[in-house]
Amino acid sequence: MRINTNIASMQAQESAAQTNKTLGSSLEKLSSGLRINKASDDASGLSIADKLRTQASSIGQSISNGNSAIALTQIADKAMGEQSNILDIIKTKMIQAATATTSTEGVNAIEKDVNKLLDQLNNIASQTNYNGTTLLQKGASDTGSSVKLNFQMGETANDVISISSGVMANSSGLGLTALKTAASGGSLTAGGAQGFLTTIDSALDKLNGWRADFGSTQNQLESAVRNQMTQQTNIKSAESIIRDVDYAQESANFSKQNIIAQAGTYAMSQSNAMQQNVMRLLQ
């Protein structure tokens, strides 16, 4: 029996220190809600969970991009819808001007009306924009063809949905320059009005083609957003399985470690009491 070195007490202290460390780790998990709070908890799991979190965040931004792009296509579609209404009205007025029952004064009134309608068609083309990006022509003051619009819809550079360039939804781009000149110059005649009917039909066909491009792109964007929302949910679920703590399991582990810690404290007190038996040999 030895007094100078209390081996039993040292062993009890070592076990108690290890138990307290495990108990502290369990409390950290319960308080944070995470199974992995530092790399030493699960190095490989942390690496996988971080990659999944980055992927989910990237897809989240892609979903936001898609919703913004859908709003953009809707703005363009509604604007071209109004331009289509204007062309319908203009064609109706050309038919009215082309008949012999319309007087010269009536044709003059129609000219003024058509001129104003074409001005509004051009205003729509120049004013329709999303966050400063003009949609129906190249720029607010540039009547040239619009540029190609690319929407980032994924994690890589190849994950792009585009709207083709070439939209030019003004009187020039729709082939209505001659009608605009006649209406603004007061030179519209019954025969001229008949000739412009085909011109207006061609303008409507071209406008509907651009509108269809925006509409099909919107459908593509909506499909991509739905798919990525499902993908993001599944990725977050996979991350949660790796990173988040199971409270039922960890609570049971905490209770076990807490009981062991209490038993360890009792063991240390008993190991110290054992040394008192030496006193009986010295009496």
PDB file of N, CA and C in Angstrom, residues 86-155:
ATOM      1  N   ILE A  86     -52.451  47.978 -80.500  1.00  0.00           N
ATOM      2  CA  ILE A  86     -52.313  49.203 -81.298  1.00  0.00           C
ATOM      3  C   ILE A  86     -52.357  48.879 -82.787  1.00  0.00           C
ATOM      4  N   LEU A  87     -51.654  47.822 -83.190  1.00  0.00           N
ATOM      5  CA  LEU A  87     -51.651  47.441 -84.609  1.00  0.00           C
ATOM      6  C   LEU A  87     -53.030  46.976 -85.057  1.00  0.00           C
ATOM      7  N   ASP A  88     -53.754  46.314 -84.173  1.00  0.00           N
ATOM      8  CA  ASP A  88     -55.133  45.922 -84.506  1.00  0.00           C
ATOM      9  C   ASP A  88     -55.989  47.150 -84.787  1.00  0.00           C
ATOM     10  N   ILE A  89     -55.831  48.163 -83.939  1.00  0.00           N
ATOM     11  CA  ILE A  89     -56.611  49.403 -84.117  1.00  0.00           C
ATOM     12  C   ILE A  89     -56.218  50.098 -85.415  1.00  0.00           C
ATOM     13  N   ILE A  90     -54.898  50.138 -85.675  1.00  0.00           N
ATOM     14  CA  ILE A  90     -54.420  50.799 -86.897  1.00  0.00           C
ATOM     15  C   ILE A  90     -54.967  50.090 -88.142  1.00  0.00           C
ATOM     16  N   LYS A  91     -54.963  48.752 -88.110  1.00  0.00           N
ATOM     17  CA  LYS A  91     -55.490  48.029 -89.285  1.00  0.00           C
ATOM     18  C   LYS A  91     -56.973  48.337 -89.488  1.00  0.00           C
ATOM     19  N   THR A  92     -57.701  48.380 -88.393  1.00  0.00           N
ATOM     20  CA  THR A  92     -59.132  48.716 -88.489  1.00  0.00           C
ATOM     21  C   THR A  92     -59.322  50.083 -89.121  1.00  0.00           C
ATOM     22  N   LYS A  93     -58.473  51.040 -88.731  1.00  0.00           N
ATOM     23  CA  LYS A  93     -58.589  52.396 -89.271  1.00  0.00           C
ATOM     24  C   LYS A  93     -58.156  52.449 -90.733  1.00  0.00           C
ATOM     25  N   MET A  94     -57.164  51.604 -91.135  1.00  0.00           N
ATOM     26  CA  MET A  94     -56.771  51.547 -92.549  1.00  0.00           C
ATOM     27  C   MET A  94     -57.928  51.014 -93.401  1.00  0.00           C
ATOM     28  N   ILE A  95     -58.631  50.029 -92.863  1.00  0.00           N
ATOM     29  CA  ILE A  95     -59.801  49.505 -93.592  1.00  0.00           C
ATOM     30  C   ILE A  95     -60.873  50.583 -93.715  1.00  0.00           C
ATOM     31  N   GLN A  96     -61.040  51.360 -92.670  1.00  0.00           N
ATOM     32  CA  GLN A  96     -62.010  52.460 -92.695  1.00  0.00           C
ATOM     33  C   GLN A  96     -61.601  53.524 -93.704  1.00  0.00           C
ATOM     34  N   ALA A  97     -60.284  53.828 -93.747  1.00  0.00           N
ATOM     35  CA  ALA A  97     -59.808  54.861 -94.676  1.00  0.00           C
ATOM     36  C   ALA A  97     -59.850  54.402 -96.124  1.00  0.00           C
ATOM     37  N   ALA A  98     -59.802  53.080 -96.362  1.00  0.00           N
ATOM     38  CA  ALA A  98     -59.724  52.562 -97.729  1.00  0.00           C
ATOM     39  C   ALA A  98     -61.071  52.524 -98.440  1.00  0.00           C
ATOM     40  N   THR A  99     -62.144  52.699 -97.715  1.00  0.00           N
ATOM     41  CA  THR A  99     -63.462  52.608 -98.358  1.00  0.00           C
ATOM     42  C   THR A  99     -63.921  53.975 -98.872  1.00  0.00           C
ATOM     43  N   ALA A 100     -64.735  53.952 -99.951  1.00  0.00           N
ATOM     44  CA  ALA A 100     -65.173  55.195-100.606  1.00  0.00           C
ATOM     45  C   ALA A 100     -66.141  55.991 -99.751  1.00  0.00           C
ATOM     46  N   THR A 101     -66.726  55.368 -98.749  1.00  0.00           N
ATOM     47  CA  THR A 101     -67.697  56.085 -97.921  1.00  0.00           C
ATOM     48  C   THR A 101     -67.020  56.999 -96.890  1.00  0.00           C
ATOM     49  N   THR A 102     -65.714  56.903 -96.780  1.00  0.00           N
ATOM     50  CA  THR A 102     -64.996  57.772 -95.849  1.00  0.00           C
ATOM     51  C   THR A 102     -64.557  59.031 -96.587  1.00  0.00           C
ATOM     52  N   SER A 103     -64.945  60.167 -96.068  1.00  0.00           N
ATOM     53  CA  SER A 103     -64.642  61.445 -96.723  1.00  0.00           C
ATOM     54  C   SER A 103     -63.166  61.789 -96.565  1.00  0.00           C
ATOM     55  N   THR A 104     -62.757  62.818 -97.289  1.00  0.00           N
ATOM     56  CA  THR A 104     -61.368  63.296 -97.179  1.00  0.00           C
ATOM     57  C   THR A 104     -61.084  63.774 -95.763  1.00  0.00           C
ATOM     58  N   GLU A 105     -62.067  64.448 -95.184  1.00  0.00           N
ATOM     59  CA  GLU A 105     -61.889  64.903 -93.808  1.00  0.00           C
ATOM     60  C   GLU A 105     -61.738  63.716 -92.860  1.00  0.00           C
ATOM     61  N   GLY A 106     -62.497  62.655 -93.140  1.00  0.00           N
ATOM     62  CA  GLY A 106     -62.388  61.452 -92.316  1.00  0.00           C
ATOM     63  C   GLY A 106     -61.019  60.821 -92.419  1.00  0.00           C
ATOM     64  N   VAL A 107     -60.493  60.760 -93.638  1.00  0.00           N
ATOM     65  CA  VAL A 107     -59.141  60.200 -93.835  1.00  0.00           C
ATOM     66  C   VAL A 107     -58.114  61.043 -93.105  1.00  0.00           C
ATOM     67  N   ASN A 108     -58.279  62.351 -93.129  1.00  0.00           N
ATOM     68  CA  ASN A 108     -57.347  63.236 -92.423  1.00  0.00           C
ATOM     69  C   ASN A 108     -57.386  62.977 -90.914  1.00  0.00           C
ATOM     70  N   ALA A 109     -58.573  62.751 -90.402  1.00  0.00           N
ATOM     71  CA  ALA A 109     -58.706  62.452 -88.971  1.00  0.00           C
ATOM     72  C   ALA A 109     -58.048  61.117 -88.632  1.00  0.00           C
ATOM     73  N   ILE A 110     -58.220  60.167 -89.552  1.00  0.00           N
ATOM     74  CA  ILE A 110     -57.594  58.855 -89.345  1.00  0.00           C
ATOM     75  C   ILE A 110     -56.073  58.994 -89.355  1.00  0.00           C
ATOM     76  N   GLU A 111     -55.547  59.813 -90.247  1.00  0.00           N
ATOM     77  CA  GLU A 111     -54.097  60.053 -90.298  1.00  0.00           C
ATOM     78  C   GLU A 111     -53.570  60.504 -88.942  1.00  0.00           C
ATOM     79  N   LYS A 112     -54.249  61.480 -88.361  1.00  0.00           N
ATOM     80  CA  LYS A 112     -53.795  62.008 -87.070  1.00  0.00           C
ATOM     81  C   LYS A 112     -53.843  60.925 -85.990  1.00  0.00           C
ATOM     82  N   ASP A 113     -54.905  60.150 -86.031  1.00  0.00           N
ATOM     83  CA  ASP A 113     -55.062  59.090 -85.033  1.00  0.00           C
ATOM     84  C   ASP A 113     -53.969  58.032 -85.188  1.00  0.00           C
ATOM     85  N   VAL A 114     -53.733  57.613 -86.426  1.00  0.00           N
ATOM     86  CA  VAL A 114     -52.699  56.598 -86.690  1.00  0.00           C
ATOM     87  C   VAL A 114     -51.324  57.120 -86.310  1.00  0.00           C
ATOM     88  N   ASN A 115     -51.071  58.378 -86.591  1.00  0.00           N
ATOM     89  CA  ASN A 115     -49.775  58.967 -86.243  1.00  0.00           C
ATOM     90  C   ASN A 115     -49.543  58.920 -84.735  1.00  0.00           C
ATOM     91  N   LYS A 116     -50.571  59.257 -83.964  1.00  0.00           N
ATOM     92  CA  LYS A 116     -50.455  59.215 -82.505  1.00  0.00           C
ATOM     93  C   LYS A 116     -50.274  57.772 -82.000  1.00  0.00           C
ATOM     94  N   LEU A 117     -50.993  56.848 -82.639  1.00  0.00           N
ATOM     95  CA  LEU A 117     -50.876  55.444 -82.226  1.00  0.00           C
ATOM     96  C   LEU A 117     -49.470  54.915 -82.497  1.00  0.00           C
ATOM     97  N   LEU A 118     -48.885  55.294 -83.637  1.00  0.00           N
ATOM     98  CA  LEU A 118     -47.520  54.863 -83.935  1.00  0.00           C
ATOM     99  C   LEU A 118     -46.507  55.513 -82.990  1.00  0.00           C
ATOM    100  N   ASP A 119     -46.795  56.751 -82.592  1.00  0.00           N
ATOM    101  CA  ASP A 119     -45.930  57.396 -81.585  1.00  0.00           C
ATOM    102  C   ASP A 119     -45.955  56.605 -80.281  1.00  0.00           C
ATOM    103  N   GLN A 120     -47.144  56.152 -79.890  1.00  0.00           N
ATOM    104  CA  GLN A 120     -47.255  55.374 -78.659  1.00  0.00           C
ATOM    105  C   GLN A 120     -46.580  54.012 -78.801  1.00  0.00           C
ATOM    106  N   LEU A 121     -46.705  53.407 -79.976  1.00  0.00           N
ATOM    107  CA  LEU A 121     -46.003  52.141 -80.217  1.00  0.00           C
ATOM    108  C   LEU A 121     -44.498  52.323 -80.033  1.00  0.00           C
ATOM    109  N   ASN A 122     -43.960  53.419 -80.543  1.00  0.00           N
ATOM    110  CA  ASN A 122     -42.528  53.706 -80.376  1.00  0.00           C
ATOM    111  C   ASN A 122     -42.186  54.019 -78.925  1.00  0.00           C
ATOM    112  N   ASN A 123     -43.099  54.705 -78.231  1.00  0.00           N
ATOM    113  CA  ASN A 123     -42.868  55.002 -76.806  1.00  0.00           C
ATOM    114  C   ASN A 123     -42.772  53.711 -75.991  1.00  0.00           C
ATOM    115  N   ILE A 124     -43.650  52.766 -76.296  1.00  0.00           N
ATOM    116  CA  ILE A 124     -43.618  51.486 -75.576  1.00  0.00           C
ATOM    117  C   ILE A 124     -42.286  50.783 -75.810  1.00  0.00           C
ATOM    118  N   ALA A 125     -41.808  50.808 -77.053  1.00  0.00           N
ATOM    119  CA  ALA A 125     -40.538  50.158 -77.384  1.00  0.00           C
ATOM    120  C   ALA A 125     -39.363  50.785 -76.635  1.00  0.00           C
ATOM    121  N   SER A 126     -39.384  52.103 -76.489  1.00  0.00           N
ATOM    122  CA  SER A 126     -38.259  52.786 -75.850  1.00  0.00           C
ATOM    123  C   SER A 126     -38.338  52.768 -74.330  1.00  0.00           C
ATOM    124  N   GLN A 127     -39.546  52.675 -73.787  1.00  0.00           N
ATOM    125  CA  GLN A 127     -39.724  52.779 -72.334  1.00  0.00           C
ATOM    126  C   GLN A 127     -39.755  51.431 -71.619  1.00  0.00           C
ATOM    127  N   THR A 128     -40.051  50.367 -72.327  1.00  0.00           N
ATOM    128  CA  THR A 128     -40.167  49.058 -71.676  1.00  0.00           C
ATOM    129  C   THR A 128     -38.789  48.550 -71.279  1.00  0.00           C
ATOM    130  N   ASN A 129     -38.577  48.407 -69.975  1.00  0.00           N
ATOM    131  CA  ASN A 129     -37.267  47.953 -69.495  1.00  0.00           C
ATOM    132  C   ASN A 129     -37.427  47.205 -68.177  1.00  0.00           C
ATOM    133  N   TYR A 130     -36.394  46.451 -67.830  1.00  0.00           N
ATOM    134  CA  TYR A 130     -36.324  45.802 -66.518  1.00  0.00           C
ATOM    135  C   TYR A 130     -35.010  46.213 -65.873  1.00  0.00           C
ATOM    136  N   ASN A 131     -35.122  46.972 -64.785  1.00  0.00           N
ATOM    137  CA  ASN A 131     -33.936  47.420 -64.047  1.00  0.00           C
ATOM    138  C   ASN A 131     -32.950  48.138 -64.963  1.00  0.00           C
ATOM    139  N   GLY A 132     -33.484  48.913 -65.900  1.00  0.00           N
ATOM    140  CA  GLY A 132     -32.627  49.692 -66.793  1.00  0.00           C
ATOM    141  C   GLY A 132     -32.268  48.994 -68.085  1.00  0.00           C
ATOM    142  N   THR A 133     -32.580  47.709 -68.201  1.00  0.00           N
ATOM    143  CA  THR A 133     -32.288  46.965 -69.430  1.00  0.00           C
ATOM    144  C   THR A 133     -33.480  47.077 -70.372  1.00  0.00           C
ATOM    145  N   THR A 134     -33.301  47.786 -71.497  1.00  0.00           N
ATOM    146  CA  THR A 134     -34.373  47.951 -72.474  1.00  0.00           C
ATOM    147  C   THR A 134     -34.645  46.621 -73.154  1.00  0.00           C
ATOM    148  N   LEU A 135     -35.923  46.262 -73.305  1.00  0.00           N
ATOM    149  CA  LEU A 135     -36.281  44.921 -73.756  1.00  0.00           C
ATOM    150  C   LEU A 135     -36.736  44.850 -75.207  1.00  0.00           C
ATOM    151  N   LEU A 136     -37.305  45.925 -75.724  1.00  0.00           N
ATOM    152  CA  LEU A 136     -37.932  45.849 -77.052  1.00  0.00           C
ATOM    153  C   LEU A 136     -37.136  46.560 -78.135  1.00  0.00           C
ATOM    154  N   GLN A 137     -36.002  47.127 -77.788  1.00  0.00           N
ATOM    155  CA  GLN A 137     -35.064  47.678 -78.751  1.00  0.00           C
ATOM    156  C   GLN A 137     -33.713  47.799 -78.045  1.00  0.00           C
ATOM    157  N   LYS A 138     -32.701  48.285 -78.730  1.00  0.00           N
ATOM    158  CA  LYS A 138     -31.352  48.251 -78.174  1.00  0.00           C
ATOM    159  C   LYS A 138     -31.200  49.131 -76.945  1.00  0.00           C
ATOM    160  N   GLY A 139     -31.786  50.314 -76.956  1.00  0.00           N
ATOM    161  CA  GLY A 139     -31.679  51.221 -75.826  1.00  0.00           C
ATOM    162  C   GLY A 139     -32.835  52.183 -75.794  1.00  0.00           C
ATOM    163  N   ALA A 140     -32.909  52.971 -74.736  1.00  0.00           N
ATOM    164  CA  ALA A 140     -34.023  53.912 -74.609  1.00  0.00           C
ATOM    165  C   ALA A 140     -34.037  54.917 -75.752  1.00  0.00           C
ATOM    166  N   SER A 141     -32.860  55.296 -76.219  1.00  0.00           N
ATOM    167  CA  SER A 141     -32.777  56.253 -77.330  1.00  0.00           C
ATOM    168  C   SER A 141     -32.156  55.633 -78.575  1.00  0.00           C
ATOM    169  N   ASP A 142     -31.884  54.342 -78.527  1.00  0.00           N
ATOM    170  CA  ASP A 142     -31.298  53.623 -79.671  1.00  0.00           C
ATOM    171  C   ASP A 142     -32.349  52.662 -80.211  1.00  0.00           C
ATOM    172  N   THR A 143     -32.835  52.931 -81.430  1.00  0.00           N
ATOM    173  CA  THR A 143     -33.924  52.133 -81.989  1.00  0.00           C
ATOM    174  C   THR A 143     -33.435  50.871 -82.688  1.00  0.00           C
ATOM    175  N   GLY A 144     -32.163  50.537 -82.538  1.00  0.00           N
ATOM    176  CA  GLY A 144     -31.632  49.335 -83.168  1.00  0.00           C
ATOM    177  C   GLY A 144     -32.135  48.069 -82.477  1.00  0.00           C
ATOM    178  N   SER A 145     -31.633  46.923 -82.944  1.00  0.00           N
ATOM    179  CA  SER A 145     -32.069  45.633 -82.416  1.00  0.00           C
ATOM    180  C   SER A 145     -31.551  45.416 -81.000  1.00  0.00           C
ATOM    181  N   SER A 146     -32.352  44.759 -80.185  1.00  0.00           N
ATOM    182  CA  SER A 146     -31.965  44.469 -78.805  1.00  0.00           C
ATOM    183  C   SER A 146     -30.814  43.472 -78.764  1.00  0.00           C
ATOM    184  N   VAL A 147     -30.086  43.475 -77.640  1.00  0.00           N
ATOM    185  CA  VAL A 147     -28.970  42.537 -77.460  1.00  0.00           C
ATOM    186  C   VAL A 147     -29.498  41.233 -76.868  1.00  0.00           C
ATOM    187  N   LYS A 148     -28.683  40.195 -76.957  1.00  0.00           N
ATOM    188  CA  LYS A 148     -29.042  38.902 -76.387  1.00  0.00           C
ATOM    189  C   LYS A 148     -29.029  38.977 -74.870  1.00  0.00           C
ATOM    190  N   LEU A 149     -30.027  38.379 -74.231  1.00  0.00           N
ATOM    191  CA  LEU A 149     -30.135  38.385 -72.770  1.00  0.00           C
ATOM    192  C   LEU A 149     -29.853  36.984 -72.240  1.00  0.00           C
ATOM    193  N   ASN A 150     -28.845  36.866 -71.369  1.00  0.00           N
ATOM    194  CA  ASN A 150     -28.470  35.582 -70.789  1.00  0.00           C
ATOM    195  C   ASN A 150     -28.839  35.552 -69.308  1.00  0.00           C
ATOM    196  N   PHE A 151     -29.478  34.473 -68.880  1.00  0.00           N
ATOM    197  CA  PHE A 151     -29.877  34.310 -67.480  1.00  0.00           C
ATOM    198  C   PHE A 151     -29.118  33.123 -66.882  1.00  0.00           C
ATOM    199  N   GLN A 152     -28.332  33.389 -65.835  1.00  0.00           N
ATOM    200  CA  GLN A 152     -27.573  32.331 -65.173  1.00  0.00           C
ATOM    201  C   GLN A 152     -28.510  31.481 -64.326  1.00  0.00           C
ATOM    202  N   MET A 153     -28.670  30.216 -64.718  1.00  0.00           N
ATOM    203  CA  MET A 153     -29.651  29.348 -64.075  1.00  0.00           C
ATOM    204  C   MET A 153     -29.029  28.062 -63.542  1.00  0.00           C
ATOM    205  N   GLY A 154     -27.824  28.156 -63.001  1.00  0.00           N
ATOM    206  CA  GLY A 154     -27.173  26.985 -62.439  1.00  0.00           C
ATOM    207  C   GLY A 154     -25.809  27.328 -61.889  1.00  0.00           C
ATOM    208  N   GLU A 155     -25.073  26.280 -61.487  1.00  0.00           N
ATOM    209  CA  GLU A 155     -23.797  26.474 -60.803  1.00  0.00           C
ATOM    210  C   GLU A 155     -22.613  26.652 -61.750  1.00  0.00           C
TER     211      GLU A 155
END
